[in-house]
Structure formats: structure tokens, C-alpha cells
Amino acid sequence: MISAELCVRCKGYKRLCGLPKCPILEKARAAIEATARIAGLKIIGSTPPTAVVGERNYPSVPVIVGIPPGVSGGDAKIYDDPQGWWGKLGLTDILRLRGYQVSSIMRVNVSEPFTLYEKEVGIAAISARPVDTEVVLERLPRPITRLDPFVGATGPAAPAKEVRVVGNASLPRKLEEIIWDDVSAEEAVFELIRGGVDTYSIIRAMSLGFLGRVRRRKLVPTRWAITAVDRAAVKYFLGGLRDLPSVDKVSVHVLEYLMNRFYVILYPGKYHVEWLEVWRPKTGLTERASSSVIVYSRDYGTGRTSTIDGGFDAARHGLVKALYERGRRASAIIVRVIEPGYVIGVGNWHIRETVYRAVRSEGLTFDKLSDALAWVASVENMDVVSALKKLMTMSTRSLDIFAGNGSALKK
Amino acid sequence: MVDDIEWAVEFEYPGAKTFMVLMKSLGSLVDEALFTFGEEGLRIKALDPARVALLDINLGTDAFLTYEVKKPINVGVNVAGLIKAVPTPKKTDKLVFRASEEFYELVIESNVTRRYRFRSIEVVAEELPEPDLEFEVEAKAIASAFKTAIKDLKGAETIEFRAQGDDLVLRGVQIGAEAKLSRIAGSLLELKAPESGSSERYDEGYITKVIDLAGHVQTIEVRFGSGIPLNILFPLAEGGFVKYLLAPKA
């Protein structure tokens, strides 16, 4: 039997169990109805925009453009709108919307992103508004929803014979400027953040090869692009945080969305984050576990993390962005509790958005960090309490304790 | 390039490679640091952002071939940038360091002389913890043996330091592996510990950050005790010393 710890670390993506397909994702896929109704091989609608670059067969990768058949103009926006979804739609609503889109697949060599520009598919994919698109498929797609815990779900898919963009794309001004600039991808991300372009447009622009040195531009599988943008954003906001004053109180910010409850504990000090995930039994990945599975990671304060974890990257992005906007730096502990109803991941976006909104919200204040942790323990179940104890034993104490000059970590 | 700079400090250090290893150890803890130049020499103290580890580099005037201070100054150094820009020198290369209020430069003297000039940055001098500790265990060990033992426990996450009889035992808690420094084998030169023994656990990642320093010294001094930080002293062959203080795991 495959251990739940392995599944939580793998999330159906790394194939740690050695099986060619993740049995959990396969089972969930069968249970989720693809709602797209396809009458013929020609699909007409507006892409919200939805564009995913896969990584299978790299460097000849699939580029997936999603279109809700028969839905055009502004109505198509809701089919891919993480910031608009947050707090309004539930897990099944999101899966239903994604399942309604038909995914037309083109195969493109990563070194030739320009082939997408010529067809205007690339430009349509980074548009701020939905773009009317026509697709002729090679065959009828199988009515199944594709699941990816990092990127999110995509609807029934089939290879595209032809993808024709018939509407006009509308690009954020800053994005339109930067695609002509010969600067590194990281500098481009910094510039786009500074210009107020939303994270999801930046991810699509990076993924479709619009950023970076002109001669070296490549398509970037969307999973990699999400990680790259999250890490660049952390670096960008950290640069600004260093000179800001510290928060002066210990506070706990709680927010829950999609059966994921986040406790963001802020305390005075330099930027430094600890990340604790508590996967309760009977979530999609811990179906057979008898007790909670705990995942721990930390950012030492430099932006580097002790483990590679896309969820932690997204959470740090939300945290530092919110702190930057509040004009305060802080040390933080983020506890994510994943409840049994979270049957399948719908992408990392909800982690980024929930942590961001939590830090922006009014929190409960405490005198000491130990009081804040004790409060979290008092409102949570035993699994979380034991995970918090584990957190405290895994942590290294501050040297301040030994100097006797007081510390937030002093217990 | 500004050529008419009036340098407030200038020194020549015999081991350019050792100096860069010092910078890399420093850079593994902090991105920027304050270099304090005084009549007694160069002092760099840095506390990592999590306030868990403190590195104290103390190079007295006798550590340098020449050391000239026109006036004591503090220079804010972008350590991360310096490490990125300056390639690792050879063992026989000599280093010349100059600093003014505005700039600092490193000159690596070898077959080819390379000069790297940087603008100094503003680094706030923060109050650093100065624990006054009484260590239960004090050991002196062969540096290369200690370095090998730590490298062998890579991936352990937590290393338990234990004084046991005539041995200093290092145990990788998560991986169950153990490395022993003993007087009989010659890897341990001195050991002072309570008869009942003593042990404490420390973060492996934080020890690894400075372990390359052990490659540039003959012996090291290790001090620890139950519930108190680990202290490793690296007496540099060129003169001066580096003191590393690491808080124990909770």
C-alpha cells in the first residue's frame, strides 16, 4: 500500500510510488463529470484566457488553450479567474467551470515560442479580457476532466487541427511594453509587479515565452513558470521589506477557503517563515491515512527554503506581498490545515490568495508568541496540536534567549 | 572608475583563498555585513535573520602582512554581491583590501592582478546577543576529522553532540548514523566533560554553513552543553580566529 506521506509529498505529480499514473487522480478524474457539450469538431467561444504549457515530451511540449463552447465576450472571464473566484466559488463550482472548457492541444517546440505569436495564440493567452477564438479539432475529445494539483483542472482535450484567434486581445500596458524589452525574465517579472500586473497574467506571459532575453526566449511549462514567478515575487517584495519597520505585536490571522484553513502568525523580528501543513485523514491525498500527515518547511530569511514545495512558495508570495503593502516586516509561522472535504487540488492560487487576504485582515493580538500558538492549539484538534508541538521541537531557539535580552521566541 | 580615492584602511592578507572562504561562510548567514576597522584589526560580527547563529570574525593586526588604519571606520559590505563577483582565488594568492567611507576594493595578487571595487552600503549596526555561557564540554579536535564527520552526517537535519567517556560522538538524529572523534584514534586532542556525560542537539544545516572553514585550520575547539548553544572556534593559520555560536534545537 502506498503511504499517505508519500502521496502528500508527491501530490500526484512526481510519481514517487513508481506507478505510471497517479491512482488517486485517476479515481478523482472518473468521479468528476466533464460538463462541456461538444456537438462537432469546430469550437467557437472566447478563451478567458486559459493557456497551459505542459511538460510531457519536453522539449516538444503540449500547449493547451481552453475555450468554453458557445460562451463569448465578458461571460467567458469566470471560467479562469482565480482572483474573482476567491471566496465566491466552492471546489465543485471551480471543477465544473474548468470541466466546461474544451482544451485544444497544439504541440510546440519550447525553442519556438514565435510560432504561437504568429497565430496570435500567444497574445490572446496573455490578454486581460476574453478573446474570441475558433478551434477545429482533429477528433472529438473524450469527455473527461484532466486534473493537476499545481496548475488546476482542464476540461476535455483533443489535438487541434487549427486554432484561429478572431477577436482582439487587450494587454495590460506594462505587459505590452515589457515583451519588447531585452531584459532577464526576473527583471521583467519585477517590472510587471511594479507596474501592477496581476500574478496570473505574469505566469501566462512567462509560460508562453514572452519574458526574458529576446534571443533566449522559450516556452516554460506552466508548473515551472508558477514556481519561478512566486520565487521572483518573493525576492522582489523581500527587497522592499528589509528597510521597513517590524510589526510591534504578535498577531494571528485566520482565514479558510476550499476546506483549507490558514493560520498566519506574525511576530516582531526580521523576515523568516516557518510552514506547517497538516493533511487530515480523508483528504484526496490521505484517503487511507489513520492520522494526519505533517509537512514542514522553512525560509531562513533569505528567500531560500529548506525543501522544494510549490504550496509554500505560493504562501510566501501572498505573505510578503501583503506585508509589503502593510509597510511592515515580520517573522511568521503559517499553519495550513487541509480538511477531509478537499478531495482534489485545484491549483496553488488559492494558497497564495488566502494567505494574502489573511495577512491583510485584522488579526487577534497576543503578548507573546507562545500565547498565540497556545490559542491556535486551543481552537484546533489534537492533530494540529501535536503538529505545533513538533514545530516547536524542530525549531532552533533564538540566541537572544541565552543573551537574556528577551526574544519573541522566548517561552 | 574612481582613481583618486583616499583610502582610510588598507591591509594585505596572506591567504586570499582563506579570506574568500570566510566571506562565503559569512554570506551563508547574511547578505550584508558591517566590517569594523579599528586599531586592533578587523572585526565582523553577523547574526543570521532567524537570530539562531552568530559568526564572529576577529582578525588582529598580526594576522596581516601589513595593516594600516588612518581612522577607524565601519564599512557596509554587500557580502552576497562580493561572493558573486570575486572568483575563488588560489591558495598562494595574496589579498589587498582597501576601504574608504564610500568604496571598498579587493585586489587579488597572483600571476595576474585582479581588482574588484564596490560601493559600500548602509548597514545598520544592530544590537547582537552576547551570551555569557559556561560550557559543560570543551573539546579540541583535528579540524579535518571534524569536517569529515559533519559531511558524513549530511541530510541528518539534526546532529546530537555527545561527550561520552573519552569520545566526542556526533549522531545524525534523523538518519541514525554516528561519527566518533576519539583520543585513541588521534582525531580528538583534548576533552573536558562531566563524568556523567553531556549532550545537546543542533541544526545540521547551520553547522554545514561554516564547515568549510575547517579546511583552513589545523585544529578546532568545540564547546557545548545541555540546553546551551554550540560554540566552535576556528584559529586561522594566517592569524586571528573565527567564533561560531549556534543555538540548540528547542
CSV table of N, CA, C and O in Angstrom, one decimal, chain A residues 275-314:
chain,number,residue,atom,x,y,z
A,275,TRP,N,6.7,26.9,7.9
A,275,TRP,CA,5.5,26.5,7.2
A,275,TRP,C,5.1,25.1,7.7
A,275,TRP,O,6.0,24.2,7.7
A,276,LEU,N,3.9,24.9,8.1
A,276,LEU,CA,3.5,23.7,8.7
A,276,LEU,C,2.2,23.3,8.0
A,276,LEU,O,1.2,24.1,8.0
A,277,GLU,N,2.2,22.1,7.3
A,277,GLU,CA,0.9,21.7,6.6
A,277,GLU,C,0.4,20.5,7.4
A,277,GLU,O,1.2,19.5,7.7
A,278,VAL,N,-0.9,20.5,7.7
A,278,VAL,CA,-1.5,19.4,8.4
A,278,VAL,C,-2.5,18.8,7.5
A,278,VAL,O,-3.6,19.4,7.3
A,279,TRP,N,-2.2,17.7,6.9
A,279,TRP,CA,-3.2,17.0,6.0
A,279,TRP,C,-4.0,16.0,6.8
A,279,TRP,O,-3.5,15.0,7.2
A,280,ARG,N,-5.2,16.4,7.1
A,280,ARG,CA,-6.0,15.5,7.9
A,280,ARG,C,-6.4,14.2,7.1
A,280,ARG,O,-6.4,14.3,5.9
A,281,PRO,N,-6.7,13.1,7.8
A,281,PRO,CA,-7.1,11.9,7.1
A,281,PRO,C,-8.4,12.2,6.2
A,281,PRO,O,-9.1,13.1,6.5
A,282,LYS,N,-8.5,11.4,5.1
A,282,LYS,CA,-9.7,11.5,4.2
A,282,LYS,C,-9.7,12.7,3.3
A,282,LYS,O,-10.7,13.1,2.8
A,283,THR,N,-8.6,13.4,3.1
A,283,THR,CA,-8.5,14.3,2.0
A,283,THR,C,-8.2,13.5,0.8
A,283,THR,O,-7.9,12.3,0.9
A,284,GLY,N,-8.2,14.1,-0.4
A,284,GLY,CA,-7.9,13.3,-1.6
A,284,GLY,C,-6.6,12.5,-1.5
A,284,GLY,O,-6.5,11.4,-1.9
A,285,LEU,N,-5.6,13.1,-0.9
A,285,LEU,CA,-4.2,12.5,-0.8
A,285,LEU,C,-4.0,11.7,0.4
A,285,LEU,O,-3.0,10.9,0.5
A,286,THR,N,-4.9,11.7,1.4
A,286,THR,CA,-4.7,11.0,2.6
A,286,THR,C,-5.9,10.1,2.9
A,286,THR,O,-6.2,9.9,4.1
A,287,GLU,N,-6.4,9.5,1.8
A,287,GLU,CA,-7.6,8.8,2.0
A,287,GLU,C,-7.5,7.6,3.0
A,287,GLU,O,-8.4,7.3,3.7
A,288,ARG,N,-6.3,6.9,2.9
A,288,ARG,CA,-6.1,5.7,3.8
A,288,ARG,C,-5.4,6.0,5.0
A,288,ARG,O,-5.1,5.1,5.8
A,289,ALA,N,-5.0,7.3,5.3
A,289,ALA,CA,-4.2,7.6,6.4
A,289,ALA,C,-5.0,7.5,7.7
A,289,ALA,O,-6.2,7.8,7.7
A,290,SER,N,-4.4,7.0,8.8
A,290,SER,CA,-5.2,6.9,10.0
A,290,SER,C,-5.0,8.1,10.9
A,290,SER,O,-5.8,8.4,11.8
A,291,SER,N,-3.9,8.8,10.7
A,291,SER,CA,-3.7,10.1,11.4
A,291,SER,C,-3.2,11.1,10.4
A,291,SER,O,-2.9,10.8,9.2
A,292,SER,N,-3.1,12.4,10.9
A,292,SER,CA,-2.7,13.5,10.0
A,292,SER,C,-1.3,13.3,9.5
A,292,SER,O,-0.4,12.8,10.2
A,293,VAL,N,-1.1,13.8,8.3
A,293,VAL,CA,0.3,13.8,7.7
A,293,VAL,C,0.8,15.2,7.8
A,293,VAL,O,0.1,16.2,7.4
A,294,ILE,N,2.0,15.4,8.4
A,294,ILE,CA,2.5,16.7,8.6
A,294,ILE,C,3.7,17.0,7.7
A,294,ILE,O,4.6,16.2,7.4
A,295,VAL,N,3.7,18.2,7.1
A,295,VAL,CA,4.8,18.6,6.2
A,295,VAL,C,5.3,19.9,6.8
A,295,VAL,O,4.6,20.8,7.2
A,296,TYR,N,6.7,20.0,6.9
A,296,TYR,CA,7.3,21.1,7.5
A,296,TYR,C,8.4,21.7,6.5
A,296,TYR,O,9.1,21.0,5.9
A,297,SER,N,8.4,23.0,6.5
A,297,SER,CA,9.5,23.6,5.7
A,297,SER,C,9.8,25.0,6.3
A,297,SER,O,9.0,25.5,7.1
A,298,ARG,N,10.9,25.6,5.9
A,298,ARG,CA,11.1,27.0,6.4
A,298,ARG,C,11.9,27.8,5.4
A,298,ARG,O,12.6,27.2,4.6
A,299,ASP,N,11.7,29.1,5.5
A,299,ASP,CA,12.5,30.0,4.7
A,299,ASP,C,13.4,30.7,5.8
A,299,ASP,O,13.0,31.3,6.7
A,300,TYR,N,14.7,30.5,5.6
A,300,TYR,CA,15.7,31.0,6.6
A,300,TYR,C,15.8,32.5,6.7
A,300,TYR,O,16.5,33.1,7.4
A,301,GLY,N,15.0,33.2,5.8
A,301,GLY,CA,15.1,34.7,5.9
A,301,GLY,C,15.7,35.3,4.7
A,301,GLY,O,15.8,36.5,4.5
A,302,THR,N,16.3,34.4,3.8
A,302,THR,CA,17.0,34.9,2.6
A,302,THR,C,16.1,34.7,1.4
A,302,THR,O,16.5,35.1,0.3
A,303,GLY,N,15.0,34.0,1.5
A,303,GLY,CA,14.1,33.7,0.4
A,303,GLY,C,14.4,32.3,-0.1
A,303,GLY,O,13.6,31.7,-0.9
A,304,ARG,N,15.4,31.6,0.5
A,304,ARG,CA,15.7,30.2,0.2
A,304,ARG,C,14.9,29.3,1.2
A,304,ARG,O,14.8,29.7,2.3
A,305,THR,N,14.4,28.2,0.7
A,305,THR,CA,13.7,27.3,1.6
A,305,THR,C,14.4,26.0,1.8
A,305,THR,O,15.2,25.6,1.0
A,306,SER,N,14.0,25.3,3.0
A,306,SER,CA,14.7,24.1,3.3
A,306,SER,C,14.2,22.9,2.4
A,306,SER,O,14.9,21.9,2.3
A,307,THR,N,13.0,23.0,1.9
A,307,THR,CA,12.5,22.0,1.0
A,307,THR,C,11.9,22.6,-0.3
A,307,THR,O,11.5,23.8,-0.2
A,308,ILE,N,11.7,21.9,-1.3
A,308,ILE,CA,11.1,22.4,-2.5
A,308,ILE,C,9.6,22.2,-2.4
A,308,ILE,O,9.2,21.0,-2.3
A,309,ASP,N,8.8,23.2,-2.3
A,309,ASP,CA,7.3,23.0,-2.0
A,309,ASP,C,6.6,24.2,-2.7
A,309,ASP,O,6.7,25.3,-2.3
A,310,GLY,N,5.9,23.8,-3.8
A,310,GLY,CA,5.1,24.9,-4.5
A,310,GLY,C,4.1,25.6,-3.7
A,310,GLY,O,3.9,26.8,-3.8
A,311,GLY,N,3.5,24.8,-2.8
A,311,GLY,CA,2.5,25.4,-1.9
A,311,GLY,C,3.1,26.5,-1.0
A,311,GLY,O,2.5,27.6,-0.8
A,312,PHE,N,4.3,26.2,-0.5
A,312,PHE,CA,5.0,27.1,0.4
A,312,PHE,C,5.4,28.3,-0.4
A,312,PHE,O,5.3,29.5,0.1
A,313,ASP,N,5.9,28.1,-1.6
A,313,ASP,CA,6.3,29.3,-2.5
A,313,ASP,C,5.1,30.2,-2.6
A,313,ASP,O,5.2,31.4,-2.5
A,314,ALA,N,3.9,29.6,-2.9
A,314,ALA,CA,2.7,30.4,-3.1
A,314,ALA,C,2.3,31.2,-1.9
A,314,ALA,O,2.0,32.4,-1.9
